[in-house]
Amino acid sequence: MATLMMAHGAGGWTGAAARAASGSPGSSSSASSVSPSTSPSPRVSQSSEDWNKVLTDRLQALDAGGATLSVAVLDLSDGRTAQYNVKSGLTYDTASIVKIDILATLLLQAQDDGRALTSGEKSYAVPMVTNSDNEAATALWNIVGGSAGLNAANERLGLTGTTAGTNGHWGLTQTTAADQITLLSQVFGKSSVLTTDSRNYIRDLMSGVSAGQSWGVSAAGDTTGLKNGWLQRSQTALWDITSIGDVTIGDAPCLLAVLSKGNPGMNTGISLVEKAAKATASVMEQGQ
């Protein structure tokens, strides 16, 4: 991925992800065949605050090597959530995970126009997601209207802590782990402003990411959909490594986002993200 400079910003957990997972008011309903049921499970006895503490204790024990890490997870089978280091004033560069947001924006705009994607748009969408093609991402970024288009779509998608990159720098879009769960919920959850066809299209591409880019949250379990991001800061040479996806943890489908910045190397950052994903999986399995 191209080398980019990094900026910082803010965000936190919202109710949008839980609403999209459960199909409660606040998001448009759609076919339940797209995702598993999210009816409450009696096995969950701890509050979100309890799970946050358990996850925080586990992740604070990891050696981050000077990097900053943030994690959010949502169990789609029972609505249980947990998060680590998600707080106001702290955001992360999306790097290439923004490509899922760009695609969701494109599909939302196409829905508004009452049309399917054109063959040209699909020719960009496929390599953008499956091979993380930057030129394809830039082409679609321009098609959706750049920063203004992404920000407008994100307001409808429920991303309250995400701000689009400016001057064509889509990889510098600022986000939070919580917002990435909200975005994933629009794709894999029970209810969404995206149609079933739109969500299935995104899911299809996320399930076909090239083998060389299949690292990240996939370390937590079998992965139905995945997208990773990586970029190096020009001024410090430090790396941002991000990963989002739909992962089966234990016997439950979960949405998982792991964001990091300030890693001394790309491989070091990938290792940290995967350790965090595994640690998160072990915490979530405690509630099953």
PDB file of C-alpha atoms in Angstrom:
ATOM      1  CA  MET A   1       0.000   0.000   0.000  1.00  0.00           C
ATOM      2  CA  ALA A   2       1.221   3.532  -0.730  1.00  0.00           C
ATOM      3  CA  THR A   3       3.043   5.388   2.032  1.00  0.00           C
ATOM      4  CA  LEU A   4       0.904   8.099   3.617  1.00  0.00           C
ATOM      5  CA  MET A   5       1.117  10.584   6.456  1.00  0.00           C
ATOM      6  CA  MET A   6      -1.113  10.114   9.506  1.00  0.00           C
ATOM      7  CA  ALA A   7      -3.441  12.384  11.436  1.00  0.00           C
ATOM      8  CA  HIS A   8      -5.280  11.862  14.717  1.00  0.00           C
ATOM      9  CA  GLY A   9      -8.813  12.622  16.051  1.00  0.00           C
ATOM     10  CA  ALA A  10     -12.028  11.051  18.269  1.00  0.00           C
ATOM     11  CA  GLY A  11     -14.955   8.649  18.655  1.00  0.00           C
ATOM     12  CA  GLY A  12     -16.744   6.091  20.796  1.00  0.00           C
ATOM     13  CA  TRP A  13     -19.228   3.263  20.931  1.00  0.00           C
ATOM     14  CA  THR A  14     -22.723   4.050  19.654  1.00  0.00           C
ATOM     15  CA  GLY A  15     -25.976   2.089  19.696  1.00  0.00           C
ATOM     16  CA  ALA A  16     -26.010   1.825  15.902  1.00  0.00           C
ATOM     17  CA  ALA A  17     -24.138  -1.475  15.766  1.00  0.00           C
ATOM     18  CA  ALA A  18     -26.415  -3.121  18.294  1.00  0.00           C
ATOM     19  CA  ARG A  19     -29.492  -1.804  16.490  1.00  0.00           C
ATOM     20  CA  ALA A  20     -28.241  -3.137  13.158  1.00  0.00           C
ATOM     21  CA  ALA A  21     -27.480  -6.497  14.747  1.00  0.00           C
ATOM     22  CA  SER A  22     -30.819  -6.795  16.494  1.00  0.00           C
ATOM     23  CA  GLY A  23     -33.092  -5.192  13.939  1.00  0.00           C
ATOM     24  CA  SER A  24     -34.435  -2.702  16.491  1.00  0.00           C
ATOM     25  CA  PRO A  25     -35.695   0.755  15.460  1.00  0.00           C
ATOM     26  CA  GLY A  26     -33.134   3.105  13.957  1.00  0.00           C
ATOM     27  CA  SER A  27     -32.187   1.109  10.857  1.00  0.00           C
ATOM     28  CA  SER A  28     -34.113  -0.214   7.894  1.00  0.00           C
ATOM     29  CA  SER A  29     -35.231  -3.827   8.026  1.00  0.00           C
ATOM     30  CA  SER A  30     -34.067  -6.394   5.487  1.00  0.00           C
ATOM     31  CA  ALA A  31     -34.075 -10.122   4.849  1.00  0.00           C
ATOM     32  CA  SER A  32     -33.061 -12.123   7.918  1.00  0.00           C
ATOM     33  CA  SER A  33     -31.391 -14.704   5.676  1.00  0.00           C
ATOM     34  CA  VAL A  34     -28.434 -12.366   5.366  1.00  0.00           C
ATOM     35  CA  SER A  35     -27.302 -12.877   8.944  1.00  0.00           C
ATOM     36  CA  PRO A  36     -27.833 -15.054  12.007  1.00  0.00           C
ATOM     37  CA  SER A  37     -30.535 -14.418  14.568  1.00  0.00           C
ATOM     38  CA  THR A  38     -29.601 -12.029  17.339  1.00  0.00           C
ATOM     39  CA  SER A  39     -32.165 -12.915  19.982  1.00  0.00           C
ATOM     40  CA  PRO A  40     -30.828 -12.612  23.542  1.00  0.00           C
ATOM     41  CA  SER A  41     -29.116 -15.619  25.042  1.00  0.00           C
ATOM     42  CA  PRO A  42     -29.471 -16.645  28.692  1.00  0.00           C
ATOM     43  CA  ARG A  43     -25.785 -17.554  28.791  1.00  0.00           C
ATOM     44  CA  VAL A  44     -24.817 -13.856  29.045  1.00  0.00           C
ATOM     45  CA  SER A  45     -24.824 -12.760  32.678  1.00  0.00           C
ATOM     46  CA  GLN A  46     -22.263  -9.940  32.681  1.00  0.00           C
ATOM     47  CA  SER A  47     -22.888  -6.350  31.601  1.00  0.00           C
ATOM     48  CA  SER A  48     -21.036  -4.613  28.771  1.00  0.00           C
ATOM     49  CA  GLU A  49     -18.962  -2.817  31.397  1.00  0.00           C
ATOM     50  CA  ASP A  50     -17.928  -6.182  32.859  1.00  0.00           C
ATOM     51  CA  TRP A  51     -16.865  -7.492  29.455  1.00  0.00           C
ATOM     52  CA  ASN A  52     -15.014  -4.243  28.757  1.00  0.00           C
ATOM     53  CA  LYS A  53     -13.020  -4.744  31.952  1.00  0.00           C
ATOM     54  CA  VAL A  54     -12.218  -8.366  31.162  1.00  0.00           C
ATOM     55  CA  LEU A  55     -11.098  -7.417  27.655  1.00  0.00           C
ATOM     56  CA  THR A  56      -9.114  -4.434  28.907  1.00  0.00           C
ATOM     57  CA  ASP A  57      -7.291  -6.554  31.487  1.00  0.00           C
ATOM     58  CA  ARG A  58      -6.403  -9.087  28.815  1.00  0.00           C
ATOM     59  CA  LEU A  59      -5.246  -6.602  26.178  1.00  0.00           C
ATOM     60  CA  GLN A  60      -3.293  -4.409  28.576  1.00  0.00           C
ATOM     61  CA  ALA A  61      -1.183  -7.463  29.301  1.00  0.00           C
ATOM     62  CA  LEU A  62      -0.008  -7.557  25.679  1.00  0.00           C
ATOM     63  CA  ASP A  63       3.336  -6.010  24.795  1.00  0.00           C
ATOM     64  CA  ALA A  64       2.317  -3.379  22.229  1.00  0.00           C
ATOM     65  CA  GLY A  65       5.913  -2.353  21.569  1.00  0.00           C
ATOM     66  CA  GLY A  66       5.038   1.317  21.903  1.00  0.00           C
ATOM     67  CA  ALA A  67       2.063   1.135  19.559  1.00  0.00           C
ATOM     68  CA  THR A  68      -1.475   2.254  20.423  1.00  0.00           C
ATOM     69  CA  LEU A  69      -4.215  -0.366  20.128  1.00  0.00           C
ATOM     70  CA  SER A  70      -8.017  -0.257  20.125  1.00  0.00           C
ATOM     71  CA  VAL A  71     -10.486  -3.146  19.822  1.00  0.00           C
ATOM     72  CA  ALA A  72     -14.257  -3.548  19.572  1.00  0.00           C
ATOM     73  CA  VAL A  73     -16.258  -6.757  19.198  1.00  0.00           C
ATOM     74  CA  LEU A  74     -19.940  -7.634  18.830  1.00  0.00           C
ATOM     75  CA  ASP A  75     -21.394 -11.126  19.220  1.00  0.00           C
ATOM     76  CA  LEU A  76     -24.176 -11.337  16.628  1.00  0.00           C
ATOM     77  CA  SER A  77     -25.808 -14.314  18.335  1.00  0.00           C
ATOM     78  CA  ASP A  78     -26.663 -12.510  21.564  1.00  0.00           C
ATOM     79  CA  GLY A  79     -25.736  -8.841  21.115  1.00  0.00           C
ATOM     80  CA  ARG A  80     -22.906  -8.997  23.672  1.00  0.00           C
ATOM     81  CA  THR A  81     -20.273  -6.308  23.150  1.00  0.00           C
ATOM     82  CA  ALA A  82     -16.834  -5.500  24.482  1.00  0.00           C
ATOM     83  CA  GLN A  83     -14.341  -2.783  23.706  1.00  0.00           C
ATOM     84  CA  TYR A  84     -10.844  -1.709  24.628  1.00  0.00           C
ATOM     85  CA  ASN A  85      -9.348   1.771  24.458  1.00  0.00           C
ATOM     86  CA  VAL A  86     -12.298   3.314  22.620  1.00  0.00           C
ATOM     87  CA  LYS A  87     -12.605   6.858  23.915  1.00  0.00           C
ATOM     88  CA  SER A  88     -13.296  10.397  22.877  1.00  0.00           C
ATOM     89  CA  GLY A  89     -10.339  12.140  21.312  1.00  0.00           C
ATOM     90  CA  LEU A  90      -8.676   8.988  20.000  1.00  0.00           C
ATOM     91  CA  THR A  91      -9.043   7.951  16.363  1.00  0.00           C
ATOM     92  CA  TYR A  92      -6.999   5.933  13.926  1.00  0.00           C
ATOM     93  CA  ASP A  93      -6.180   6.155  10.247  1.00  0.00           C
ATOM     94  CA  THR A  94      -8.357   3.670   8.430  1.00  0.00           C
ATOM     95  CA  ALA A  95      -5.720   2.894   5.810  1.00  0.00           C
ATOM     96  CA  SER A  96      -7.334   0.379   3.431  1.00  0.00           C
ATOM     97  CA  ILE A  97     -10.218  -0.711   5.639  1.00  0.00           C
ATOM     98  CA  VAL A  98     -11.908   2.479   4.388  1.00  0.00           C
ATOM     99  CA  LYS A  99     -12.390   0.630   1.103  1.00  0.00           C
ATOM    100  CA  ILE A 100     -15.364  -1.159   2.657  1.00  0.00           C
ATOM    101  CA  ASP A 101     -16.801   2.232   3.595  1.00  0.00           C
ATOM    102  CA  ILE A 102     -16.197   3.527   0.073  1.00  0.00           C
ATOM    103  CA  LEU A 103     -18.003   0.512  -1.393  1.00  0.00           C
ATOM    104  CA  ALA A 104     -20.901   0.889   1.049  1.00  0.00           C
ATOM    105  CA  THR A 105     -21.157   4.558   0.024  1.00  0.00           C
ATOM    106  CA  LEU A 106     -21.192   3.646  -3.655  1.00  0.00           C
ATOM    107  CA  LEU A 107     -23.920   1.057  -3.134  1.00  0.00           C
ATOM    108  CA  LEU A 108     -25.994   3.419  -0.991  1.00  0.00           C
ATOM    109  CA  GLN A 109     -25.813   6.075  -3.704  1.00  0.00           C
ATOM    110  CA  ALA A 110     -26.760   3.520  -6.363  1.00  0.00           C
ATOM    111  CA  GLN A 111     -29.748   2.495  -4.235  1.00  0.00           C
ATOM    112  CA  ASP A 112     -30.825   6.132  -4.049  1.00  0.00           C
ATOM    113  CA  ASP A 113     -30.673   6.295  -7.834  1.00  0.00           C
ATOM    114  CA  GLY A 114     -32.634   3.063  -8.164  1.00  0.00           C
ATOM    115  CA  ARG A 115     -29.909   1.336 -10.155  1.00  0.00           C
ATOM    116  CA  ALA A 116     -27.372  -1.467 -10.013  1.00  0.00           C
ATOM    117  CA  LEU A 117     -23.636  -0.855 -10.129  1.00  0.00           C
ATOM    118  CA  THR A 118     -22.253  -0.341 -13.618  1.00  0.00           C
ATOM    119  CA  SER A 119     -19.736  -2.759 -15.108  1.00  0.00           C
ATOM    120  CA  GLY A 120     -17.116  -0.038 -14.735  1.00  0.00           C
ATOM    121  CA  GLU A 121     -17.873   0.443 -11.046  1.00  0.00           C
ATOM    122  CA  LYS A 122     -17.688  -3.302 -10.475  1.00  0.00           C
ATOM    123  CA  SER A 123     -14.345  -3.426 -12.290  1.00  0.00           C
ATOM    124  CA  TYR A 124     -13.025  -1.083  -9.600  1.00  0.00           C
ATOM    125  CA  ALA A 125     -14.881  -2.569  -6.627  1.00  0.00           C
ATOM    126  CA  VAL A 126     -13.570  -6.114  -7.054  1.00  0.00           C
ATOM    127  CA  PRO A 127      -9.810  -5.366  -7.039  1.00  0.00           C
ATOM    128  CA  MET A 128     -10.286  -2.603  -4.462  1.00  0.00           C
ATOM    129  CA  VAL A 129     -11.542  -5.099  -1.885  1.00  0.00           C
ATOM    130  CA  THR A 130      -9.988  -8.420  -2.894  1.00  0.00           C
ATOM    131  CA  ASN A 131      -6.508  -7.095  -3.716  1.00  0.00           C
ATOM    132  CA  SER A 132      -6.642  -3.737  -1.892  1.00  0.00           C
ATOM    133  CA  ASP A 133      -5.979  -1.931  -5.179  1.00  0.00           C
ATOM    134  CA  ASN A 134      -5.324   1.742  -4.461  1.00  0.00           C
ATOM    135  CA  GLU A 135      -5.957   3.050  -7.979  1.00  0.00           C
ATOM    136  CA  ALA A 136      -9.359   1.370  -7.972  1.00  0.00           C
ATOM    137  CA  ALA A 137     -10.099   2.922  -4.567  1.00  0.00           C
ATOM    138  CA  THR A 138      -9.174   6.372  -5.852  1.00  0.00           C
ATOM    139  CA  ALA A 139     -11.448   5.906  -8.873  1.00  0.00           C
ATOM    140  CA  LEU A 140     -14.429   4.988  -6.673  1.00  0.00           C
ATOM    141  CA  TRP A 141     -13.561   7.703  -4.162  1.00  0.00           C
ATOM    142  CA  ASN A 142     -13.945  10.231  -6.948  1.00  0.00           C
ATOM    143  CA  ILE A 143     -17.156   8.607  -8.196  1.00  0.00           C
ATOM    144  CA  VAL A 144     -18.846   8.799  -4.766  1.00  0.00           C
ATOM    145  CA  GLY A 145     -17.881  12.441  -4.330  1.00  0.00           C
ATOM    146  CA  GLY A 146     -14.774  12.096  -2.193  1.00  0.00           C
ATOM    147  CA  SER A 147     -14.862  13.346   1.379  1.00  0.00           C
ATOM    148  CA  ALA A 148     -18.314  14.912   1.104  1.00  0.00           C
ATOM    149  CA  GLY A 149     -19.818  11.744  -0.338  1.00  0.00           C
ATOM    150  CA  LEU A 150     -18.289   9.494   2.311  1.00  0.00           C
ATOM    151  CA  ASN A 151     -19.258  11.759   5.198  1.00  0.00           C
ATOM    152  CA  ALA A 152     -22.851  11.987   3.958  1.00  0.00           C
ATOM    153  CA  ALA A 153     -23.113   8.214   3.639  1.00  0.00           C
ATOM    154  CA  ASN A 154     -21.541   7.646   7.042  1.00  0.00           C
ATOM    155  CA  GLU A 155     -24.165   9.836   8.671  1.00  0.00           C
ATOM    156  CA  ARG A 156     -26.812   7.479   7.290  1.00  0.00           C
ATOM    157  CA  LEU A 157     -24.780   4.385   8.151  1.00  0.00           C
ATOM    158  CA  GLY A 158     -24.473   5.524  11.779  1.00  0.00           C
ATOM    159  CA  LEU A 159     -20.721   6.197  11.890  1.00  0.00           C
ATOM    160  CA  THR A 160     -20.537   9.073  14.354  1.00  0.00           C
ATOM    161  CA  GLY A 161     -16.791   9.091  15.042  1.00  0.00           C
ATOM    162  CA  THR A 162     -15.463   8.804  11.489  1.00  0.00           C
ATOM    163  CA  THR A 163     -14.266  11.725   9.370  1.00  0.00           C
ATOM    164  CA  ALA A 164     -13.280  11.291   5.729  1.00  0.00           C
ATOM    165  CA  GLY A 165      -9.768  12.119   4.637  1.00  0.00           C
ATOM    166  CA  THR A 166      -9.328  15.331   2.667  1.00  0.00           C
ATOM    167  CA  ASN A 167      -7.606  16.291  -0.585  1.00  0.00           C
ATOM    168  CA  GLY A 168      -8.047  12.806  -1.992  1.00  0.00           C
ATOM    169  CA  HIS A 169      -6.298  11.103   0.935  1.00  0.00           C
ATOM    170  CA  TRP A 170      -8.936   8.439   1.571  1.00  0.00           C
ATOM    171  CA  GLY A 171      -6.465   6.345   3.603  1.00  0.00           C
ATOM    172  CA  LEU A 172      -6.240   9.158   6.145  1.00  0.00           C
ATOM    173  CA  THR A 173      -9.920   8.869   7.012  1.00  0.00           C
ATOM    174  CA  GLN A 174     -10.137   8.928  10.812  1.00  0.00           C
ATOM    175  CA  THR A 175     -12.200   6.276  12.596  1.00  0.00           C
ATOM    176  CA  THR A 176     -12.740   4.317  15.799  1.00  0.00           C
ATOM    177  CA  ALA A 177     -13.013   0.595  16.448  1.00  0.00           C
ATOM    178  CA  ALA A 178     -16.609   1.178  17.563  1.00  0.00           C
ATOM    179  CA  ASP A 179     -17.505   2.856  14.267  1.00  0.00           C
ATOM    180  CA  GLN A 180     -15.997  -0.034  12.343  1.00  0.00           C
ATOM    181  CA  ILE A 181     -18.321  -2.414  14.213  1.00  0.00           C
ATOM    182  CA  THR A 182     -21.211  -0.149  13.221  1.00  0.00           C
ATOM    183  CA  LEU A 183     -20.109  -0.362   9.592  1.00  0.00           C
ATOM    184  CA  LEU A 184     -19.713  -4.139   9.771  1.00  0.00           C
ATOM    185  CA  SER A 185     -23.173  -4.360  11.339  1.00  0.00           C
ATOM    186  CA  GLN A 186     -24.607  -2.616   8.299  1.00  0.00           C
ATOM    187  CA  VAL A 187     -23.073  -5.404   6.197  1.00  0.00           C
ATOM    188  CA  PHE A 188     -23.438  -8.496   8.408  1.00  0.00           C
ATOM    189  CA  GLY A 189     -26.178  -7.482  10.856  1.00  0.00           C
ATOM    190  CA  LYS A 190     -29.884  -8.187  10.681  1.00  0.00           C
ATOM    191  CA  SER A 191     -31.006  -4.680   9.690  1.00  0.00           C
ATOM    192  CA  SER A 192     -29.354  -2.071   7.508  1.00  0.00           C
ATOM    193  CA  VAL A 193     -29.873   0.986   5.349  1.00  0.00           C
ATOM    194  CA  LEU A 194     -28.231  -1.141   2.645  1.00  0.00           C
ATOM    195  CA  THR A 195     -30.403  -3.570   0.712  1.00  0.00           C
ATOM    196  CA  THR A 196     -29.898  -7.313   0.935  1.00  0.00           C
ATOM    197  CA  ASP A 197     -28.313  -7.308  -2.538  1.00  0.00           C
ATOM    198  CA  SER A 198     -25.915  -4.514  -1.560  1.00  0.00           C
ATOM    199  CA  ARG A 199     -24.862  -6.262   1.634  1.00  0.00           C
ATOM    200  CA  ASN A 200     -24.433  -9.588  -0.115  1.00  0.00           C
ATOM    201  CA  TYR A 201     -22.208  -7.906  -2.690  1.00  0.00           C
ATOM    202  CA  ILE A 202     -19.923  -6.472   0.000  1.00  0.00           C
ATOM    203  CA  ARG A 203     -19.883  -9.788   1.858  1.00  0.00           C
ATOM    204  CA  ASP A 204     -19.013 -11.598  -1.344  1.00  0.00           C
ATOM    205  CA  LEU A 205     -15.967  -9.433  -1.969  1.00  0.00           C
ATOM    206  CA  MET A 206     -14.847  -9.524   1.659  1.00  0.00           C
ATOM    207  CA  SER A 207     -14.934 -13.318   1.522  1.00  0.00           C
ATOM    208  CA  GLY A 208     -12.575 -13.321  -1.462  1.00  0.00           C
ATOM    209  CA  VAL A 209      -9.616 -11.327  -0.123  1.00  0.00           C
ATOM    210  CA  SER A 210      -6.352 -12.603  -1.612  1.00  0.00           C
ATOM    211  CA  ALA A 211      -4.404 -15.154   0.409  1.00  0.00           C
ATOM    212  CA  GLY A 212      -1.527 -12.756   1.014  1.00  0.00           C
ATOM    213  CA  GLN A 213      -3.899 -10.336   2.723  1.00  0.00           C
ATOM    214  CA  SER A 214      -5.777 -12.841   4.880  1.00  0.00           C
ATOM    215  CA  TRP A 215      -4.030 -11.963   8.146  1.00  0.00           C
ATOM    216  CA  GLY A 216      -5.438  -9.834  10.966  1.00  0.00           C
ATOM    217  CA  VAL A 217      -8.705 -10.568  12.759  1.00  0.00           C
ATOM    218  CA  SER A 218      -8.792 -13.924  10.960  1.00  0.00           C
ATOM    219  CA  ALA A 219      -6.474 -15.071  13.756  1.00  0.00           C
ATOM    220  CA  ALA A 220      -9.536 -15.080  16.044  1.00  0.00           C
ATOM    221  CA  GLY A 221     -11.365 -17.845  14.158  1.00  0.00           C
ATOM    222  CA  ASP A 222     -12.982 -18.870  10.881  1.00  0.00           C
ATOM    223  CA  THR A 223     -13.562 -15.727   8.866  1.00  0.00           C
ATOM    224  CA  THR A 224     -16.544 -15.051   6.615  1.00  0.00           C
ATOM    225  CA  GLY A 225     -15.436 -11.567   5.570  1.00  0.00           C
ATOM    226  CA  LEU A 226     -12.226  -9.615   6.040  1.00  0.00           C
ATOM    227  CA  LYS A 227     -10.465  -6.364   5.124  1.00  0.00           C
ATOM    228  CA  ASN A 228      -7.092  -5.163   6.328  1.00  0.00           C
ATOM    229  CA  GLY A 229      -5.245  -1.872   6.139  1.00  0.00           C
ATOM    230  CA  TRP A 230      -1.601  -0.909   6.396  1.00  0.00           C
ATOM    231  CA  LEU A 231       0.289   2.329   5.885  1.00  0.00           C
ATOM    232  CA  GLN A 232       3.573   3.848   6.944  1.00  0.00           C
ATOM    233  CA  ARG A 233       3.859   7.391   8.234  1.00  0.00           C
ATOM    234  CA  SER A 234       6.186   9.434   6.075  1.00  0.00           C
ATOM    235  CA  GLN A 235       7.650  11.507   8.899  1.00  0.00           C
ATOM    236  CA  THR A 236       8.215   8.810  11.532  1.00  0.00           C
ATOM    237  CA  ALA A 237       8.352   5.590   9.450  1.00  0.00           C
ATOM    238  CA  LEU A 238       5.949   4.049  11.996  1.00  0.00           C
ATOM    239  CA  TRP A 239       3.154   1.782  10.763  1.00  0.00           C
ATOM    240  CA  ASP A 240      -0.608   1.781  11.158  1.00  0.00           C
ATOM    241  CA  ILE A 241      -2.140  -1.696  10.930  1.00  0.00           C
ATOM    242  CA  THR A 242      -5.926  -2.132  10.907  1.00  0.00           C
ATOM    243  CA  SER A 243      -8.176  -5.157  10.474  1.00  0.00           C
ATOM    244  CA  ILE A 244     -11.951  -5.708  10.436  1.00  0.00           C
ATOM    245  CA  GLY A 245     -14.135  -8.702   9.728  1.00  0.00           C
ATOM    246  CA  ASP A 246     -16.846 -11.225  10.486  1.00  0.00           C
ATOM    247  CA  VAL A 247     -15.300 -14.032  12.511  1.00  0.00           C
ATOM    248  CA  THR A 248     -16.684 -17.161  14.160  1.00  0.00           C
ATOM    249  CA  ILE A 249     -15.459 -17.152  17.755  1.00  0.00           C
ATOM    250  CA  GLY A 250     -16.192 -20.410  19.518  1.00  0.00           C
ATOM    251  CA  ASP A 251     -19.638 -21.207  18.160  1.00  0.00           C
ATOM    252  CA  ALA A 252     -20.810 -17.620  17.605  1.00  0.00           C
ATOM    253  CA  PRO A 253     -20.585 -15.212  14.652  1.00  0.00           C
ATOM    254  CA  CYS A 254     -18.830 -12.040  15.805  1.00  0.00           C
ATOM    255  CA  LEU A 255     -17.863  -8.723  14.270  1.00  0.00           C
ATOM    256  CA  LEU A 256     -14.344  -7.724  15.231  1.00  0.00           C
ATOM    257  CA  ALA A 257     -12.303  -4.558  14.648  1.00  0.00           C
ATOM    258  CA  VAL A 258      -8.673  -4.171  15.717  1.00  0.00           C
ATOM    259  CA  LEU A 259      -6.963  -0.847  15.026  1.00  0.00           C
ATOM    260  CA  SER A 260      -3.366   0.074  15.792  1.00  0.00           C
ATOM    261  CA  LYS A 261      -0.922   2.882  15.137  1.00  0.00           C
ATOM    262  CA  GLY A 262       2.700   3.630  15.954  1.00  0.00           C
ATOM    263  CA  ASN A 263       4.033   0.156  15.154  1.00  0.00           C
ATOM    264  CA  PRO A 264       7.802   0.001  14.488  1.00  0.00           C
ATOM    265  CA  GLY A 265       7.269  -2.264  11.468  1.00  0.00           C
ATOM    266  CA  MET A 266       4.529  -3.728   9.322  1.00  0.00           C
ATOM    267  CA  ASN A 267       5.122  -7.313  10.465  1.00  0.00           C
ATOM    268  CA  THR A 268       5.329  -6.192  14.081  1.00  0.00           C
ATOM    269  CA  GLY A 269       1.998  -4.443  13.680  1.00  0.00           C
ATOM    270  CA  ILE A 270       0.374  -7.475  12.079  1.00  0.00           C
ATOM    271  CA  SER A 271       1.632  -9.626  14.940  1.00  0.00           C
ATOM    272  CA  LEU A 272       0.157  -7.215  17.494  1.00  0.00           C
ATOM    273  CA  VAL A 273      -3.211  -7.122  15.728  1.00  0.00           C
ATOM    274  CA  GLU A 274      -3.343 -10.911  15.557  1.00  0.00           C
ATOM    275  CA  LYS A 275      -2.391 -11.301  19.222  1.00  0.00           C
ATOM    276  CA  ALA A 276      -5.140  -8.839  20.128  1.00  0.00           C
ATOM    277  CA  ALA A 277      -7.633 -10.736  17.952  1.00  0.00           C
ATOM    278  CA  LYS A 278      -6.771 -14.046  19.639  1.00  0.00           C
ATOM    279  CA  ALA A 279      -6.959 -12.493  23.114  1.00  0.00           C
ATOM    280  CA  THR A 280     -10.359 -10.986  22.267  1.00  0.00           C
ATOM    281  CA  ALA A 281     -11.593 -14.360  21.056  1.00  0.00           C
ATOM    282  CA  SER A 282     -10.567 -15.999  24.315  1.00  0.00           C
ATOM    283  CA  VAL A 283     -12.518 -13.370  26.268  1.00  0.00           C
ATOM    284  CA  MET A 284     -15.646 -13.724  24.141  1.00  0.00           C
ATOM    285  CA  GLU A 285     -15.566 -17.504  24.449  1.00  0.00           C
ATOM    286  CA  GLN A 286     -15.932 -17.109  28.227  1.00  0.00           C
ATOM    287  CA  GLY A 287     -19.525 -15.976  27.706  1.00  0.00           C
ATOM    288  CA  GLN A 288     -20.539 -18.893  25.496  1.00  0.00           C
TER     289      GLN A 288
END
